[in-house]
Amino acid sequence: MKRETIEAVIEDLRAGKTPTLTVEDVPAFSEEATAGDPHIGPEALAALVATLTEADIPTFERALRAMDEGDLAWLGFKVVYDPMAAVGNVDNEVTKKYGEAGSADGRPLVFFCNDAKEIVASREVSPRDVFQMKDVTRGPSMHNDQFDGLTWASEPLFGKVRVWLLGASDAAVEVARLADHVGFHVVAVDYDPAFLNEERFPEAERIMLHGGNFDELANMPARPEDYVCVLTRGHMFDPESCIWALQNGVHYVGMMGCAGKNSTVHDLVVNAGISEADWERVKRPIGLKFGAKTPAELAIAIVGELVDVRYRQRYSDVAQAKHEASLGRE
């Protein structure tokens, strides 16, 4: 969510007004995100917002502080469509037990939750609610509809990682779709509109270079936290792409190609003034190793690696170890 959206909500609540939030403000309630779920969507968002009062101001203020501090945190939304069922739901025989109390008062709720398990809400919540609050934000969100009468959604209070796709190759097309789906901000770069266009890259931000080459890339800034995937057609501009990524000090850079081609790119990159140490930062070949060959298979390998890099970037070694242990992967 945007900071100005949260500030506007606080201002309205202080003035005794009902805030206005749309699916553009809270994409978790959009048709694309809800995929036909009958219990969550624009109408559910409007109904939830209508319940907000001055008592909810501390929740939104905590969200602002998390944004200022760069905290890994979320605003969560408890959507109740059957209050009696929500209050009366019971544990199943598979998952952990959460006592006899159902979903607290069976009313909708906006709450704050961060990776340190801090929860801020305007009302007391039940142990079962706490379990789902944590799951919908940091976990795989497999339990949103576990209990009758209610469902859950969340919006991150931190920005998406930006992934540069240098080259509008067929592999890049597949990577763009999948990377967008798992929450990256995708930027596709090429010089040929026959390859870089809305039809091939509908979800991506597109940057068209001029001059029939990648020379203009040198004038574009990247951030240290960005990821770069070198996927140029025919590998023609792999050297320029690697040089640009390394000179900008991005967090991750990977390049597709065979050992022989990558050796040639190495010579061109080092001869351009890039150190051997920096060259070793280039993941080559890009992607997880499991025999991927087609563009779609390569995209799975590449985006899988991007997800892993993002996970290791965001979570401490201690947090990772705890997560792996919880899955039985010690």
Tab-separated table of C-alpha atoms in Angstrom:
chain	number	residue	atom	x	y	z
A	1	MET	CA	0.000	0.000	0.000
A	2	LYS	CA	1.044	3.575	-0.547
A	3	ARG	CA	1.928	5.818	2.356
A	4	GLU	CA	-0.428	8.574	1.215
A	5	THR	CA	-3.323	6.093	1.179
A	6	ILE	CA	-2.742	5.162	4.817
A	7	GLU	CA	-2.318	8.823	5.800
A	8	ALA	CA	-5.648	9.648	4.134
A	9	VAL	CA	-7.381	6.862	6.073
A	10	ILE	CA	-6.034	8.215	9.367
A	11	GLU	CA	-7.100	11.755	8.476
A	12	ASP	CA	-10.637	10.617	7.641
A	13	LEU	CA	-10.980	8.582	10.831
A	14	ARG	CA	-9.806	11.499	12.946
A	15	ALA	CA	-12.450	13.652	11.275
A	16	GLY	CA	-15.142	11.066	11.973
A	17	LYS	CA	-15.502	10.218	8.289
A	18	THR	CA	-15.655	6.837	6.589
A	19	PRO	CA	-12.453	6.414	4.533
A	20	THR	CA	-12.519	5.622	0.836
A	21	LEU	CA	-10.451	2.659	-0.311
A	22	THR	CA	-10.593	1.069	-3.752
A	23	VAL	CA	-9.050	-2.080	-5.184
A	24	GLU	CA	-6.381	0.182	-6.680
A	25	ASP	CA	-5.438	1.092	-3.100
A	26	VAL	CA	-5.787	-2.491	-1.847
A	27	PRO	CA	-5.050	-4.851	-4.780
A	28	ALA	CA	-5.680	-7.913	-2.608
A	29	PHE	CA	-9.393	-7.255	-3.185
A	30	SER	CA	-9.138	-6.918	-6.963
A	31	GLU	CA	-10.734	-9.382	-9.373
A	32	GLU	CA	-7.272	-10.505	-10.491
A	33	ALA	CA	-6.170	-11.290	-6.942
A	34	THR	CA	-9.370	-12.942	-5.743
A	35	ALA	CA	-9.814	-15.109	-8.871
A	36	GLY	CA	-13.572	-15.454	-8.571
A	37	ASP	CA	-13.681	-16.064	-4.800
A	38	PRO	CA	-17.300	-15.181	-3.960
A	39	HIS	CA	-16.422	-14.044	-0.441
A	40	ILE	CA	-13.810	-11.394	-1.223
A	41	GLY	CA	-13.706	-8.563	-3.725
A	42	PRO	CA	-14.565	-4.857	-4.094
A	43	GLU	CA	-17.861	-5.235	-2.227
A	44	ALA	CA	-16.152	-6.984	0.677
A	45	LEU	CA	-13.557	-4.201	0.845
A	46	ALA	CA	-16.270	-1.524	0.943
A	47	ALA	CA	-18.124	-3.359	3.702
A	48	LEU	CA	-14.946	-3.753	5.741
A	49	VAL	CA	-13.963	-0.083	5.358
A	50	ALA	CA	-17.431	0.945	6.536
A	51	THR	CA	-16.690	-0.688	9.920
A	52	LEU	CA	-13.558	1.405	10.588
A	53	THR	CA	-13.656	3.851	13.491
A	54	GLU	CA	-11.298	6.084	15.429
A	55	ALA	CA	-10.245	2.991	17.392
A	56	ASP	CA	-8.514	1.711	14.246
A	57	ILE	CA	-6.161	4.704	13.991
A	58	PRO	CA	-3.330	3.041	16.004
A	59	THR	CA	-3.330	0.138	13.525
A	60	PHE	CA	-2.724	2.471	10.598
A	61	GLU	CA	-0.227	4.571	12.570
A	62	ARG	CA	1.763	1.415	13.308
A	63	ALA	CA	1.735	0.666	9.591
A	64	LEU	CA	3.234	4.080	8.835
A	65	ARG	CA	5.992	3.551	11.393
A	66	ALA	CA	6.791	0.187	9.853
A	67	MET	CA	7.162	1.843	6.458
A	68	ASP	CA	9.473	4.494	7.944
A	69	GLU	CA	11.603	1.803	9.580
A	70	GLY	CA	11.730	-0.471	6.541
A	71	ASP	CA	10.059	-3.231	8.538
A	72	LEU	CA	8.865	-6.439	6.900
A	73	ALA	CA	5.212	-5.850	7.724
A	74	TRP	CA	1.677	-6.045	6.375
A	75	LEU	CA	-1.798	-4.642	6.799
A	76	GLY	CA	-4.180	-7.569	7.097
A	77	PHE	CA	-7.907	-7.842	6.489
A	78	LYS	CA	-10.333	-10.195	8.196
A	79	VAL	CA	-13.377	-10.587	5.952
A	80	VAL	CA	-16.459	-12.079	7.620
A	81	TYR	CA	-19.298	-13.298	5.407
A	82	ASP	CA	-21.136	-15.462	7.972
A	83	PRO	CA	-20.694	-14.149	11.542
A	84	MET	CA	-22.351	-17.106	13.270
A	85	ALA	CA	-20.197	-19.602	11.397
A	86	ALA	CA	-17.072	-17.552	12.078
A	87	VAL	CA	-17.689	-17.503	15.824
A	88	GLY	CA	-18.715	-21.149	15.965
A	89	ASN	CA	-16.024	-22.712	13.807
A	90	VAL	CA	-14.039	-25.613	15.241
A	91	ASP	CA	-10.635	-27.200	14.755
A	92	ASN	CA	-10.146	-30.074	12.348
A	93	GLU	CA	-8.312	-33.339	12.956
A	94	VAL	CA	-5.166	-32.386	11.038
A	95	THR	CA	-3.947	-28.964	12.106
A	96	LYS	CA	-2.901	-27.576	15.458
A	97	LYS	CA	-5.700	-26.998	17.943
A	98	TYR	CA	-6.685	-23.474	18.942
A	99	GLY	CA	-9.161	-24.083	21.742
A	100	GLU	CA	-12.916	-23.751	21.917
A	101	ALA	CA	-13.111	-20.079	20.938
A	102	GLY	CA	-13.935	-19.442	17.298
A	103	SER	CA	-13.079	-16.269	15.443
A	104	ALA	CA	-13.515	-13.829	18.337
A	105	ASP	CA	-16.551	-11.570	17.765
A	106	GLY	CA	-17.243	-12.569	14.169
A	107	ARG	CA	-16.764	-9.012	12.907
A	108	PRO	CA	-14.503	-7.727	10.113
A	109	LEU	CA	-11.145	-6.295	11.137
A	110	VAL	CA	-8.115	-4.469	9.782
A	111	PHE	CA	-4.907	-5.361	11.594
A	112	PHE	CA	-1.144	-4.849	11.487
A	113	CYS	CA	1.315	-7.733	11.586
A	114	ASN	CA	5.069	-7.822	11.062
A	115	ASP	CA	7.659	-10.551	10.784
A	116	ALA	CA	8.465	-10.179	14.490
A	117	LYS	CA	4.913	-11.462	15.168
A	118	GLU	CA	3.720	-8.118	16.514
A	119	ILE	CA	-0.004	-7.680	15.969
A	120	VAL	CA	-1.878	-4.396	16.370
A	121	ALA	CA	-5.676	-4.348	16.111
A	122	SER	CA	-8.548	-2.319	17.489
A	123	ARG	CA	-10.154	-5.273	19.269
A	124	GLU	CA	-9.129	-8.385	21.138
A	125	VAL	CA	-8.632	-11.401	18.888
A	126	SER	CA	-8.884	-15.124	19.549
A	127	PRO	CA	-5.966	-17.594	19.340
A	128	ARG	CA	-7.432	-18.923	16.093
A	129	ASP	CA	-7.499	-15.391	14.659
A	130	VAL	CA	-3.866	-14.881	15.680
A	131	PHE	CA	-2.897	-18.044	13.819
A	132	GLN	CA	-4.568	-16.829	10.640
A	133	MET	CA	-3.269	-13.280	10.999
A	134	LYS	CA	0.284	-14.587	11.005
A	135	ASP	CA	-0.345	-17.020	8.180
A	136	VAL	CA	-1.959	-14.586	5.752
A	137	THR	CA	0.938	-12.163	6.057
A	138	ARG	CA	4.187	-14.099	6.358
A	139	GLY	CA	3.220	-17.631	5.467
A	140	PRO	CA	1.967	-19.416	2.373
A	141	SER	CA	-1.614	-18.327	3.145
A	142	MET	CA	-2.888	-21.877	2.782
A	143	HIS	CA	-5.359	-21.428	5.632
A	144	ASN	CA	-7.335	-18.390	4.426
A	145	ASP	CA	-10.473	-20.475	4.002
A	146	GLN	CA	-9.736	-23.162	6.552
A	147	PHE	CA	-12.548	-22.099	8.878
A	148	ASP	CA	-16.143	-21.413	7.909
A	149	GLY	CA	-17.626	-17.936	7.795
A	150	LEU	CA	-14.554	-15.851	7.091
A	151	THR	CA	-11.532	-15.369	4.874
A	152	TRP	CA	-8.330	-13.307	4.998
A	153	ALA	CA	-6.207	-10.992	2.832
A	154	SER	CA	-3.130	-8.811	3.297
A	155	GLU	CA	-1.153	-6.017	1.667
A	156	PRO	CA	2.623	-5.629	2.150
A	157	LEU	CA	3.932	-2.370	3.590
A	158	PHE	CA	7.217	-2.737	1.720
A	159	GLY	CA	7.988	-2.312	-1.961
A	160	LYS	CA	8.370	-4.985	-4.592
A	161	VAL	CA	11.843	-6.022	-5.692
A	162	ARG	CA	12.559	-4.646	-9.157
A	163	VAL	CA	13.735	-7.203	-11.713
A	164	TRP	CA	15.325	-6.000	-14.954
A	165	LEU	CA	14.899	-8.299	-17.937
A	166	LEU	CA	17.585	-7.210	-20.368
A	167	GLY	CA	16.455	-8.509	-23.735
A	168	ALA	CA	12.938	-9.311	-24.968
A	169	SER	CA	13.684	-12.931	-25.793
A	170	ASP	CA	11.083	-15.694	-25.623
A	171	ALA	CA	12.553	-16.756	-22.296
A	172	ALA	CA	12.145	-13.191	-21.022
A	173	VAL	CA	8.468	-13.259	-22.021
A	174	GLU	CA	7.905	-16.303	-19.833
A	175	VAL	CA	10.007	-14.889	-16.973
A	176	ALA	CA	8.029	-11.629	-17.042
A	177	ARG	CA	4.711	-13.435	-16.612
A	178	LEU	CA	5.855	-15.661	-13.792
A	179	ALA	CA	7.899	-13.007	-11.962
A	180	ASP	CA	4.935	-10.641	-11.956
A	181	HIS	CA	2.720	-13.427	-10.630
A	182	VAL	CA	4.986	-13.996	-7.613
A	183	GLY	CA	5.226	-10.317	-6.735
A	184	PHE	CA	8.208	-8.775	-8.528
A	185	HIS	CA	8.175	-5.429	-10.305
A	186	VAL	CA	9.302	-6.402	-13.805
A	187	VAL	CA	11.096	-4.037	-16.204
A	188	ALA	CA	11.707	-5.353	-19.721
A	189	VAL	CA	14.333	-3.654	-21.906
A	190	ASP	CA	15.040	-4.010	-25.635
A	191	TYR	CA	15.437	-1.929	-28.788
A	192	ASP	CA	13.070	-3.760	-31.140
A	193	PRO	CA	9.305	-3.088	-30.884
A	194	ALA	CA	8.633	-6.341	-32.727
A	195	PHE	CA	9.815	-8.126	-29.584
A	196	LEU	CA	9.226	-5.563	-26.831
A	197	ASN	CA	5.534	-4.703	-26.926
A	198	GLU	CA	2.389	-4.868	-24.810
A	199	GLU	CA	1.219	-8.132	-26.353
A	200	ARG	CA	4.394	-9.970	-25.331
A	201	PHE	CA	4.951	-8.117	-22.023
A	202	PRO	CA	1.509	-6.994	-20.775
A	203	GLU	CA	2.454	-7.080	-17.076
A	204	ALA	CA	5.879	-5.446	-17.352
A	205	GLU	CA	7.132	-1.907	-17.411
A	206	ARG	CA	8.706	-1.593	-20.863
A	207	ILE	CA	11.737	0.530	-21.780
A	208	MET	CA	12.488	0.911	-25.480
A	209	LEU	CA	16.081	1.644	-26.417
A	210	HIS	CA	17.074	3.391	-29.646
A	211	GLY	CA	19.821	2.977	-32.196
A	212	GLY	CA	19.399	-0.745	-32.711
A	213	ASN	CA	21.633	-1.643	-29.762
A	214	PHE	CA	21.986	-1.480	-25.979
A	215	ASP	CA	24.198	1.635	-25.863
A	216	GLU	CA	21.492	3.706	-24.130
A	217	LEU	CA	21.486	1.242	-21.261
A	218	ALA	CA	24.565	3.003	-19.883
A	219	ASN	CA	22.455	6.117	-19.182
A	220	MET	CA	19.839	4.290	-17.110
A	221	PRO	CA	20.218	4.001	-13.321
A	222	ALA	CA	19.641	0.828	-11.337
A	223	ARG	CA	19.366	0.538	-7.561
A	224	PRO	CA	21.624	-1.620	-5.364
A	225	GLU	CA	18.592	-3.695	-4.331
A	226	ASP	CA	17.592	-4.497	-7.937
A	227	TYR	CA	17.915	-7.876	-9.667
A	228	VAL	CA	19.087	-8.217	-13.287
A	229	CYS	CA	18.418	-11.116	-15.665
A	230	VAL	CA	20.558	-11.011	-18.827
A	231	LEU	CA	18.373	-12.626	-21.500
A	232	THR	CA	19.273	-10.792	-24.724
A	233	ARG	CA	18.234	-12.358	-28.016
A	234	GLY	CA	21.098	-14.396	-29.429
A	235	HIS	CA	23.259	-13.188	-26.515
A	236	MET	CA	24.287	-10.237	-28.715
A	237	PHE	CA	24.256	-7.704	-25.915
A	238	ASP	CA	25.139	-9.876	-22.947
A	239	PRO	CA	28.488	-8.102	-22.345
A	240	GLU	CA	26.908	-4.631	-22.237
A	241	SER	CA	24.183	-5.933	-19.957
A	242	CYS	CA	26.600	-7.535	-17.490
A	243	ILE	CA	28.802	-4.440	-17.438
A	244	TRP	CA	25.801	-2.222	-16.712
A	245	ALA	CA	24.524	-4.465	-13.933
A	246	LEU	CA	27.931	-4.751	-12.248
A	247	GLN	CA	28.721	-1.048	-12.552
A	248	ASN	CA	25.398	-0.290	-10.866
A	249	GLY	CA	26.164	-2.732	-8.055
A	250	VAL	CA	22.837	-4.553	-8.210
A	251	HIS	CA	22.047	-7.201	-5.617
A	252	TYR	CA	21.748	-10.041	-8.104
A	253	VAL	CA	22.727	-10.550	-11.739
A	254	GLY	CA	22.323	-13.761	-13.708
A	255	MET	CA	23.078	-14.584	-17.335
A	256	MET	CA	21.760	-17.338	-19.545
A	257	GLY	CA	24.065	-19.281	-21.861
A	258	CYS	CA	26.542	-22.104	-22.296
A	259	ALA	CA	30.053	-22.237	-20.857
A	260	GLY	CA	31.735	-21.402	-24.176
A	261	LYS	CA	29.653	-18.306	-24.785
A	262	ASN	CA	30.005	-17.172	-21.192
A	263	SER	CA	33.789	-17.430	-21.490
A	264	THR	CA	33.692	-15.032	-24.424
A	265	VAL	CA	31.443	-12.655	-22.500
A	266	HIS	CA	33.886	-12.849	-19.598
A	267	ASP	CA	36.751	-11.620	-21.785
A	268	LEU	CA	34.707	-8.751	-23.179
A	269	VAL	CA	33.471	-7.703	-19.745
A	270	VAL	CA	36.897	-7.831	-18.075
A	271	ASN	CA	38.502	-6.005	-21.001
A	272	ALA	CA	35.948	-3.231	-20.416
A	273	GLY	CA	37.370	-2.681	-16.918
A	274	ILE	CA	35.230	-4.982	-14.752
A	275	SER	CA	37.244	-6.831	-12.109
A	276	GLU	CA	37.378	-10.599	-11.864
A	277	ALA	CA	35.790	-10.363	-8.427
A	278	ASP	CA	32.813	-8.494	-9.861
A	279	TRP	CA	32.563	-10.924	-12.777
A	280	GLU	CA	32.259	-13.780	-10.281
A	281	ARG	CA	29.090	-12.127	-8.962
A	282	VAL	CA	27.331	-13.035	-12.223
A	283	LYS	CA	25.264	-16.204	-11.723
A	284	ARG	CA	25.922	-18.309	-14.816
A	285	PRO	CA	24.005	-19.989	-16.020
A	286	ILE	CA	21.055	-18.234	-14.473
A	287	GLY	CA	18.393	-20.238	-12.667
A	288	LEU	CA	18.023	-23.310	-10.525
A	289	LYS	CA	19.468	-26.532	-11.886
A	290	PHE	CA	16.885	-29.145	-12.813
A	291	GLY	CA	17.141	-29.761	-16.547
A	292	ALA	CA	15.023	-26.872	-17.846
A	293	LYS	CA	15.247	-26.383	-21.619
A	294	THR	CA	12.180	-24.677	-23.085
A	295	PRO	CA	11.492	-20.952	-22.470
A	296	ALA	CA	8.685	-21.815	-20.039
A	297	GLU	CA	10.838	-24.327	-18.177
A	298	LEU	CA	13.720	-21.857	-18.053
A	299	ALA	CA	11.359	-19.266	-16.595
A	300	ILE	CA	10.475	-21.630	-13.749
A	301	ALA	CA	14.180	-22.180	-13.062
A	302	ILE	CA	14.982	-18.460	-13.218
A	303	VAL	CA	12.053	-17.174	-11.178
A	304	GLY	CA	12.570	-19.962	-8.657
A	305	GLU	CA	16.080	-18.632	-8.158
A	306	LEU	CA	14.817	-15.054	-7.884
A	307	VAL	CA	12.362	-16.115	-5.179
A	308	ASP	CA	15.165	-17.853	-3.288
A	309	VAL	CA	17.434	-14.793	-3.554
A	310	ARG	CA	14.621	-12.567	-2.299
A	311	TYR	CA	13.927	-14.930	0.603
A	312	ARG	CA	17.572	-14.957	1.677
A	313	GLN	CA	17.790	-11.183	1.293
A	314	ARG	CA	14.755	-10.502	3.471
A	315	TYR	CA	15.179	-13.070	6.235
A	316	SER	CA	18.022	-13.586	8.673
A	317	ASP	CA	19.887	-16.876	8.973
A	318	VAL	CA	18.045	-17.513	12.224
A	319	ALA	CA	14.655	-16.890	10.622
A	320	GLN	CA	15.543	-19.113	7.668
A	321	ALA	CA	16.668	-21.934	9.970
A	322	LYS	CA	13.433	-21.685	11.930
A	323	HIS	CA	11.394	-21.786	8.727
A	324	GLU	CA	13.254	-24.791	7.375
A	325	ALA	CA	12.888	-26.621	10.685
A	326	SER	CA	9.145	-25.983	10.695
A	327	LEU	CA	8.944	-27.724	7.317
A	328	GLY	CA	11.058	-30.641	8.440
A	329	ARG	CA	13.987	-29.676	6.215
A	330	GLU	CA	16.699	-29.321	8.855
